Amino acid sequence: INNNAFTYSAQDMKADRGYWRIMTFKVRGRSTLGRIGTWSQINAENAQIGALQGLLVTSAINQAFFEFAQPTESDFAGVILWVGTEANFTVSNTNKVFTGNSPVITLTKLTDGTPLSAGATYYLRAAGYDTFGQDGLTVSSSVAFTVQSVSQMAKDLDESSLASSLKSRIDLIDGTGTGSVSARIASE
């Protein structure tokens, strides 16, 4: 190299047969008379994506939805999700339910294809990874979620303040008490 700049890109690294998290660059000068100086070196590191932020699991009928805050690192490639039935489960390929890049992930079944059971509580763990690979992951602590059933959702709706508010409004239309439509018409 005959100037004071050198660029080594991800494409260069790939051409050199790999992506490495830590690289050591060594340089030394040579004078115009051929004298060679001592080596100087610098280590460069591309750390794995850190802990995912803003983890949110929303339960729904026979499924759940996972969301997270998108990491700002330019080499972010995706997330891995694991689901277990115990809060302190160990992540492995046997409980990995998703690998990819999506801002909202729908969970409907376990790794073995078994559908999520309504009323059952599951635990989700997640980690982000970069374009260099899925090594050195920072796996989240577990986030609990309980899958809902149609009957539970209907029961929750029936007992909600929305249902009682609707009932009181209907009573004003169909009823004969103070403030009802019938009472207003009769008073005119």
Coordinates of N, CA and C in Angstrom, one line a residue:
I1 N 0.9 -1.2 0.0 CA 0.0 0.0 0.0 C 0.9 1.2 0.0
N2 N 0.6 2.1 -0.9 CA 1.4 3.3 -1.0 C 0.8 4.6 -0.5
N3 N -0.3 4.5 0.2 CA -0.9 5.7 0.8 C -1.3 5.4 2.2
N4 N -1.9 6.4 2.9 CA -2.2 6.2 4.3 C -3.7 5.8 4.6
A5 N -4.3 5.2 3.6 CA -5.7 4.7 3.8 C -5.8 3.3 3.4
F6 N -6.7 2.6 4.1 CA -6.9 1.2 3.8 C -8.4 0.8 4.2
T7 N -9.1 0.2 3.3 CA -10.5 -0.1 3.6 C -10.6 -1.7 3.5
Y8 N -11.2 -2.2 4.5 CA -11.5 -3.7 4.5 C -12.9 -3.9 4.8
S9 N -13.7 -4.3 3.8 CA -15.2 -4.3 3.9 C -15.6 -5.8 4.3
A10 N -16.9 -5.9 4.5 CA -17.5 -7.2 4.8 C -17.3 -8.1 3.6
Q11 N -17.4 -7.5 2.4 CA -17.2 -8.3 1.1 C -15.8 -8.8 1.1
D12 N -14.8 -8.0 1.5 CA -13.4 -8.4 1.5 C -13.3 -9.6 2.5
M13 N -13.9 -9.4 3.7 CA -13.8 -10.5 4.7 C -14.4 -11.8 4.1
K14 N -15.5 -11.7 3.4 CA -16.2 -12.9 2.9 C -15.2 -13.5 1.8
A15 N -14.6 -12.7 1.0 CA -13.6 -13.2 0.0 C -12.5 -13.9 0.7
D16 N -12.1 -13.5 1.9 CA -11.1 -14.1 2.7 C -11.6 -15.3 3.5
R17 N -12.8 -15.8 3.1 CA -13.4 -17.0 3.6 C -13.9 -16.9 5.0
G18 N -14.6 -15.8 5.3 CA -15.3 -15.8 6.6 C -15.6 -14.5 7.1
Y19 N -16.5 -14.5 8.2 CA -16.8 -13.3 9.0 C -16.2 -13.6 10.3
W20 N -15.4 -12.7 10.8 CA -14.8 -12.8 12.1 C -15.3 -11.7 13.0
R21 N -15.6 -12.0 14.2 CA -16.0 -10.9 15.2 C -14.9 -10.0 15.6
I22 N -13.7 -10.6 15.8 CA -12.5 -9.8 16.2 C -11.4 -10.0 15.1
M23 N -10.9 -8.9 14.7 CA -9.8 -8.9 13.7 C -8.6 -8.1 14.2
T24 N -7.5 -8.5 13.9 CA -6.3 -7.7 14.3 C -5.6 -7.2 13.0
F25 N -5.5 -5.9 12.9 CA -4.8 -5.3 11.8 C -3.4 -4.9 12.2
K26 N -2.4 -5.3 11.4 CA -1.0 -5.0 11.7 C -0.5 -4.2 10.6
V27 N 0.3 -3.1 10.9 CA 0.9 -2.3 9.9 C 2.4 -2.0 10.3
R28 N 3.2 -1.8 9.3 CA 4.5 -1.2 9.6 C 5.0 -0.5 8.4
G29 N 5.8 0.5 8.7 CA 6.3 1.3 7.6 C 7.6 0.8 7.0
R30 N 7.9 1.3 5.8 CA 9.1 1.0 5.1 C 9.6 2.3 4.5
S31 N 10.8 2.7 4.8 CA 11.3 4.0 4.3 C 11.7 3.8 2.9
T32 N 12.0 4.9 2.3 CA 12.4 4.9 0.9 C 13.8 4.3 0.7
L33 N 14.5 4.2 1.8 CA 15.8 3.5 1.8 C 15.7 2.0 2.1
G34 N 14.4 1.5 2.3 CA 14.2 0.1 2.6 C 14.3 -0.3 4.0
R35 N 14.4 0.6 4.9 CA 14.4 0.3 6.3 C 13.0 0.0 6.8
I36 N 12.8 -1.1 7.5 CA 11.5 -1.5 8.0 C 11.3 -1.2 9.4
G37 N 10.1 -0.6 9.8 CA 9.8 -0.2 11.1 C 9.2 -1.4 11.9
T38 N 8.9 -1.2 13.2 CA 8.2 -2.2 14.0 C 6.7 -2.2 13.7
W39 N 6.2 -3.4 14.0 CA 4.7 -3.6 13.7 C 3.9 -2.8 14.8
S40 N 2.8 -2.2 14.3 CA 1.8 -1.6 15.1 C 0.5 -2.3 14.8
Q41 N -0.3 -2.5 15.8 CA -1.5 -3.3 15.6 C -2.7 -2.6 16.3
I42 N -3.9 -3.0 15.8 CA -5.1 -2.5 16.4 C -6.1 -3.7 16.2
N43 N -6.9 -3.9 17.2 CA -8.0 -4.9 17.2 C -9.3 -4.2 16.9
A44 N -10.1 -4.8 16.0 CA -11.4 -4.3 15.6 C -12.4 -5.4 16.0
E45 N -13.5 -5.0 16.5 CA -14.5 -6.0 16.9 C -15.9 -5.6 16.4
N46 N -16.6 -6.6 16.0 CA -18.0 -6.4 15.6 C -18.8 -7.3 16.6
A47 N -19.3 -6.6 17.7 CA -20.0 -7.3 18.7 C -21.4 -7.8 18.2
Q48 N -21.9 -8.9 18.8 CA -23.2 -9.4 18.5 C -24.3 -8.3 18.9
I49 N -25.4 -8.4 18.4 CA -26.6 -7.5 18.8 C -26.8 -7.7 20.3
G50 N -27.0 -6.6 21.0 CA -27.2 -6.7 22.4 C -28.6 -7.2 22.8
A51 N -28.9 -7.0 24.0 CA -30.3 -7.5 24.5 C -31.4 -6.7 23.8
L52 N -32.4 -7.5 23.3 CA -33.5 -6.9 22.7 C -34.3 -6.0 23.7
Q53 N -34.8 -4.9 23.3 CA -35.6 -4.0 24.1 C -37.1 -4.0 23.7
G54 N -37.9 -3.6 24.7 CA -39.3 -3.5 24.4 C -40.1 -4.8 24.0
L55 N -39.7 -5.8 24.7 CA -40.3 -7.1 24.4 C -41.8 -7.1 24.9
L56 N -42.7 -7.5 24.0 CA -44.1 -7.5 24.3 C -44.7 -8.7 23.7
V57 N -45.4 -9.5 24.5 CA -46.2 -10.7 24.0 C -47.7 -10.4 24.3
T58 N -48.5 -10.4 23.3 CA -49.9 -10.1 23.4 C -50.6 -11.5 23.2
S59 N -51.4 -11.9 24.1 CA -52.2 -13.1 24.0 C -53.4 -12.9 23.2
A60 N -53.8 -13.9 22.4 CA -55.0 -13.9 21.6 C -55.6 -15.2 21.6
I61 N -56.7 -15.4 20.8 CA -57.4 -16.7 20.7 C -56.4 -17.7 20.0
N62 N -56.0 -18.7 20.8 CA -55.2 -19.8 20.3 C -53.9 -19.4 19.7
Q63 N -53.4 -18.2 20.0 CA -52.1 -17.7 19.5 C -51.6 -16.5 20.4
A64 N -50.4 -16.1 20.0 CA -49.9 -14.9 20.7 C -49.0 -14.1 19.7
F65 N -48.9 -12.9 19.9 CA -48.1 -12.0 19.0 C -46.9 -11.4 19.8
F66 N -45.7 -11.5 19.2 CA -44.5 -11.0 19.8 C -44.0 -9.8 19.0
E67 N -43.7 -8.7 19.8 CA -43.1 -7.5 19.2 C -41.9 -7.1 20.0
F68 N -41.1 -6.3 19.4 CA -39.8 -5.8 20.0 C -39.4 -4.5 19.4
A69 N -38.6 -3.8 20.1 CA -38.0 -2.5 19.5 C -36.9 -2.9 18.5
Q70 N -37.0 -2.5 17.3 CA -36.0 -2.9 16.3 C -34.6 -2.3 16.7
P71 N -33.6 -3.2 16.8 CA -32.3 -2.7 17.2 C -31.8 -1.6 16.1
T72 N -30.9 -0.7 16.5 CA -30.4 0.3 15.6 C -29.2 -0.1 14.9
E73 N -28.5 -1.2 15.3 CA -27.3 -1.6 14.6 C -27.6 -1.8 13.1
S74 N -26.7 -1.3 12.3 CA -26.9 -1.5 10.8 C -26.8 -2.9 10.3
D75 N -26.2 -3.8 11.1 CA -26.0 -5.2 10.6 C -27.0 -6.1 11.3
F76 N -28.1 -5.5 11.9 CA -29.1 -6.4 12.5 C -29.7 -7.3 11.4
A77 N -29.9 -8.6 11.7 CA -30.4 -9.5 10.7 C -31.7 -10.1 11.1
G78 N -32.0 -10.3 12.4 CA -33.2 -11.0 12.8 C -33.2 -11.4 14.2
V79 N -34.3 -12.1 14.6 CA -34.5 -12.6 16.0 C -34.7 -14.1 16.0
I80 N -34.4 -14.7 17.1 CA -34.7 -16.1 17.4 C -35.6 -16.1 18.6
L81 N -36.7 -16.9 18.5 CA -37.6 -17.0 19.6 C -37.7 -18.5 20.1
W82 N -37.7 -18.6 21.4 CA -37.9 -20.0 22.0 C -39.1 -19.9 22.9
V83 N -39.8 -21.0 23.0 CA -41.0 -21.1 23.9 C -40.9 -22.3 24.7
G84 N -41.1 -22.2 26.0 CA -41.1 -23.3 26.9 C -42.3 -23.2 27.9
T85 N -42.5 -24.3 28.7 CA -43.6 -24.4 29.6 C -43.1 -24.0 31.1
E86 N -41.9 -23.8 31.3 CA -41.3 -23.4 32.6 C -40.6 -22.1 32.4
A87 N -40.7 -21.2 33.4 CA -40.1 -19.9 33.4 C -38.6 -19.9 33.1
N88 N -37.9 -20.9 33.7 CA -36.4 -21.0 33.6 C -35.9 -22.0 32.6
F89 N -36.7 -22.2 31.5 CA -36.3 -23.2 30.5 C -35.0 -22.8 29.8
T90 N -34.2 -23.8 29.4 CA -33.0 -23.6 28.6 C -33.3 -23.6 27.1
V91 N -32.8 -22.5 26.5 CA -33.0 -22.4 25.0 C -32.2 -23.5 24.3
S92 N -32.8 -24.0 23.2 CA -32.2 -25.1 22.4 C -33.0 -25.2 21.1
N93 N -32.5 -25.9 20.2 CA -33.2 -26.2 18.9 C -34.5 -26.9 19.1
T94 N -34.7 -27.6 20.2 CA -35.9 -28.3 20.5 C -37.1 -27.4 20.9
N95 N -36.8 -26.2 21.3 CA -37.9 -25.2 21.7 C -37.8 -23.9 20.9
K96 N -37.0 -23.9 19.8 CA -36.9 -22.7 18.9 C -38.1 -22.7 18.0
V97 N -38.9 -21.6 18.1 CA -40.2 -21.5 17.3 C -40.1 -20.5 16.1
F98 N -39.0 -19.7 16.1 CA -38.9 -18.7 15.0 C -37.5 -18.2 14.9
T99 N -37.1 -18.1 13.6 CA -35.8 -17.5 13.3 C -36.1 -16.6 12.0
G100 N -35.9 -15.3 12.1 CA -36.1 -14.5 11.0 C -36.2 -13.0 11.4
N101 N -36.7 -12.2 10.4 CA -36.8 -10.8 10.7 C -38.2 -10.3 10.4
S102 N -39.0 -10.0 11.4 CA -40.3 -9.5 11.2 C -40.6 -8.7 12.5
P103 N -41.2 -7.5 12.3 CA -41.5 -6.6 13.4 C -42.6 -7.2 14.4
V104 N -43.5 -8.0 13.8 CA -44.5 -8.7 14.6 C -44.5 -10.1 14.2
I105 N -44.4 -11.0 15.2 CA -44.3 -12.5 14.9 C -45.5 -13.1 15.6
T106 N -46.2 -13.9 14.8 CA -47.4 -14.7 15.3 C -47.0 -16.0 15.7
L107 N -47.3 -16.4 17.0 CA -47.0 -17.7 17.5 C -48.3 -18.5 17.6
T108 N -48.3 -19.7 16.9 CA -49.5 -20.5 17.0 C -49.2 -22.0 17.4
K109 N -47.9 -22.4 17.3 CA -47.6 -23.7 17.7 C -46.2 -23.8 18.3
L110 N -45.9 -25.0 18.9 CA -44.6 -25.3 19.4 C -43.7 -25.8 18.3
T111 N -42.5 -26.0 18.6 CA -41.5 -26.5 17.6 C -41.9 -27.9 17.0
D112 N -42.5 -28.7 17.8 CA -43.0 -30.0 17.3 C -44.3 -30.0 16.5
G113 N -44.8 -28.8 16.3 CA -46.1 -28.7 15.6 C -47.3 -28.7 16.4
T114 N -47.2 -28.9 17.7 CA -48.3 -28.9 18.6 C -48.9 -27.5 18.7
P115 N -50.2 -27.3 18.5 CA -50.8 -26.0 18.6 C -50.7 -25.5 20.1
L116 N -50.6 -24.2 20.3 CA -50.6 -23.7 21.6 C -52.0 -24.0 22.2
S117 N -52.0 -24.4 23.5 CA -53.2 -24.8 24.2 C -53.9 -23.6 24.8
A118 N -55.2 -23.4 24.6 CA -56.0 -22.3 25.2 C -55.9 -22.5 26.7
G119 N -55.7 -21.4 27.4 CA -55.6 -21.5 28.9 C -54.3 -21.8 29.4
A120 N -53.4 -22.3 28.6 CA -52.0 -22.7 29.1 C -51.1 -21.5 29.1
T121 N -50.2 -21.5 30.1 CA -49.2 -20.4 30.2 C -47.9 -20.9 29.6
Y122 N -47.3 -20.1 28.8 CA -46.0 -20.4 28.2 C -45.1 -19.3 28.5
Y123 N -43.8 -19.5 28.2 CA -42.7 -18.6 28.5 C -41.9 -18.4 27.2
L124 N -41.6 -17.2 26.9 CA -40.9 -16.9 25.6 C -39.6 -16.2 26.0
R125 N -38.5 -16.6 25.3 CA -37.2 -16.0 25.4 C -36.8 -15.6 24.0
A126 N -36.1 -14.5 23.8 CA -35.7 -14.0 22.5 C -34.3 -13.4 22.5
A127 N -33.7 -13.4 21.3 CA -32.4 -12.9 21.1 C -32.3 -12.3 19.7
G128 N -31.6 -11.2 19.5 CA -31.3 -10.7 18.2 C -30.0 -11.2 17.7
Y129 N -29.8 -11.2 16.4 CA -28.5 -11.6 15.8 C -28.2 -10.7 14.6
D130 N -26.9 -10.7 14.2 CA -26.5 -9.8 13.1 C -26.1 -10.6 11.9
T131 N -25.6 -9.9 10.9 CA -25.3 -10.6 9.6 C -24.1 -11.5 9.7
F132 N -23.3 -11.3 10.8 CA -22.1 -12.2 11.0 C -22.5 -13.6 11.5
G133 N -23.8 -13.7 12.0 CA -24.2 -15.0 12.5 C -25.0 -15.0 13.8
Q134 N -25.2 -16.2 14.3 CA -26.0 -16.4 15.5 C -25.2 -16.9 16.6
D135 N -24.0 -16.4 16.7 CA -23.1 -16.8 17.8 C -23.1 -15.7 18.9
G136 N -22.8 -16.1 20.1 CA -22.7 -15.1 21.2 C -23.9 -14.3 21.5
L137 N -25.1 -15.0 21.4 CA -26.4 -14.3 21.6 C -26.6 -13.8 23.0
T138 N -27.3 -12.7 23.1 CA -27.8 -12.2 24.4 C -29.2 -12.6 24.5
V139 N -29.5 -13.7 25.2 CA -30.9 -14.2 25.3 C -31.6 -13.5 26.5
S140 N -32.9 -13.1 26.2 CA -33.7 -12.4 27.2 C -34.1 -13.3 28.3
S141 N -34.5 -12.7 29.4 CA -35.2 -13.5 30.4 C -36.6 -13.9 29.9
S142 N -37.3 -14.8 30.5 CA -38.5 -15.3 30.0 C -39.7 -14.3 30.2
V143 N -40.6 -14.2 29.3 CA -41.8 -13.4 29.3 C -43.0 -14.4 29.3
A144 N -43.8 -14.3 30.3 CA -45.0 -15.2 30.4 C -46.1 -14.7 29.5
F145 N -46.8 -15.7 29.0 CA -48.1 -15.3 28.3 C -49.0 -16.5 28.4
T146 N -50.3 -16.2 28.5 CA -51.4 -17.3 28.6 C -52.3 -17.2 27.3
V147 N -52.3 -18.2 26.6 CA -53.1 -18.3 25.4 C -54.6 -18.3 25.7
Q148 N -55.4 -17.5 25.1 CA -56.8 -17.4 25.4 C -57.6 -18.3 24.5
S149 N -58.8 -18.6 25.0 CA -59.8 -19.4 24.2 C -61.0 -18.5 23.8
V150 N -61.8 -18.9 22.9 CA -62.9 -18.2 22.4 C -63.9 -18.0 23.6
S151 N -64.1 -19.1 24.4 CA -65.0 -18.9 25.5 C -64.5 -18.0 26.6
Q152 N -63.2 -17.9 26.8 CA -62.7 -17.0 27.8 C -62.8 -15.5 27.3
M153 N -62.6 -15.3 26.0 CA -62.7 -14.0 25.4 C -64.2 -13.5 25.5
A154 N -65.1 -14.5 25.3 CA -66.6 -14.1 25.3 C -66.9 -13.8 26.8
K155 N -66.4 -14.6 27.7 CA -66.7 -14.3 29.2 C -66.2 -13.0 29.6
D156 N -64.9 -12.6 29.1 CA -64.3 -11.3 29.5 C -65.2 -10.2 28.9
L157 N -65.7 -10.4 27.7 CA -66.5 -9.4 27.0 C -67.8 -9.2 27.7
D158 N -68.4 -10.3 28.1 CA -69.7 -10.3 28.8 C -69.6 -9.6 30.1
E159 N -68.5 -9.7 30.8 CA -68.3 -9.1 32.1 C -67.7 -7.7 32.0
S160 N -67.4 -7.2 30.9 CA -66.7 -5.9 30.7 C -67.6 -4.8 31.0
S161 N -67.0 -3.6 31.2 CA -67.8 -2.4 31.4 C -68.5 -2.0 30.1
L162 N -67.9 -2.4 29.0 CA -68.5 -2.2 27.7 C -69.9 -2.8 27.6
A163 N -70.0 -4.0 28.0 CA -71.2 -4.8 28.0 C -72.3 -4.1 28.9
S164 N -71.9 -3.6 30.1 CA -72.9 -3.0 30.9 C -73.2 -1.6 30.4
S165 N -72.3 -0.9 29.8 CA -72.6 0.4 29.2 C -73.5 0.2 28.0
L166 N -73.3 -0.8 27.2 CA -74.2 -1.0 26.1 C -75.6 -1.4 26.6
K167 N -75.7 -2.2 27.6 CA -77.0 -2.6 28.2 C -77.8 -1.3 28.7
S168 N -77.1 -0.4 29.4 CA -77.7 0.8 29.9 C -78.2 1.7 28.8
R169 N -77.5 1.7 27.7 CA -77.9 2.5 26.5 C -79.1 1.9 25.8
I170 N -79.1 0.6 25.7 CA -80.3 -0.1 25.1 C -81.5 0.1 26.0
D171 N -81.3 0.0 27.4 CA -82.4 0.3 28.3 C -83.0 1.6 28.1
L172 N -82.2 2.6 27.8 CA -82.7 4.0 27.5 C -83.6 4.0 26.3
I173 N -83.3 3.2 25.3 CA -84.1 3.1 24.1 C -85.3 2.3 24.3
D174 N -85.2 1.1 24.8 CA -86.3 0.2 25.0 C -87.1 0.3 26.2
G175 N -86.5 1.0 27.3 CA -87.2 1.0 28.6 C -88.3 2.1 28.7
T176 N -88.9 2.2 29.9 CA -89.9 3.2 30.1 C -89.6 4.1 31.3
G177 N -88.4 3.9 31.9 CA -88.0 4.7 33.0 C -87.5 6.1 32.7
T178 N -87.1 6.9 33.7 CA -86.7 8.3 33.6 C -85.5 8.3 32.6
G179 N -85.6 9.2 31.6 CA -84.6 9.4 30.6 C -84.7 8.5 29.4
S180 N -85.6 7.6 29.4 CA -85.8 6.7 28.3 C -86.4 7.4 27.1
V181 N -86.3 6.9 26.0 CA -86.9 7.5 24.8 C -88.4 7.5 24.9
S182 N -89.0 6.4 25.4 CA -90.4 6.3 25.6 C -90.9 7.4 26.6
A183 N -90.2 7.6 27.7 CA -90.6 8.7 28.7 C -90.5 10.1 28.1
R184 N -89.5 10.3 27.2 CA -89.3 11.6 26.6 C -90.4 11.9 25.6
I185 N -90.8 10.9 24.9 CA -91.9 11.0 23.9 C -93.2 11.3 24.6
A186 N -93.4 10.6 25.7 CA -94.7 10.7 26.5 C -94.8 12.1 27.1
S187 N -93.6 12.7 27.5 CA -93.7 14.0 28.1 C -93.9 15.2 27.1
E188 N -93.8 14.9 25.9 CA -93.9 16.0 24.9 C -95.4 16.2 24.5

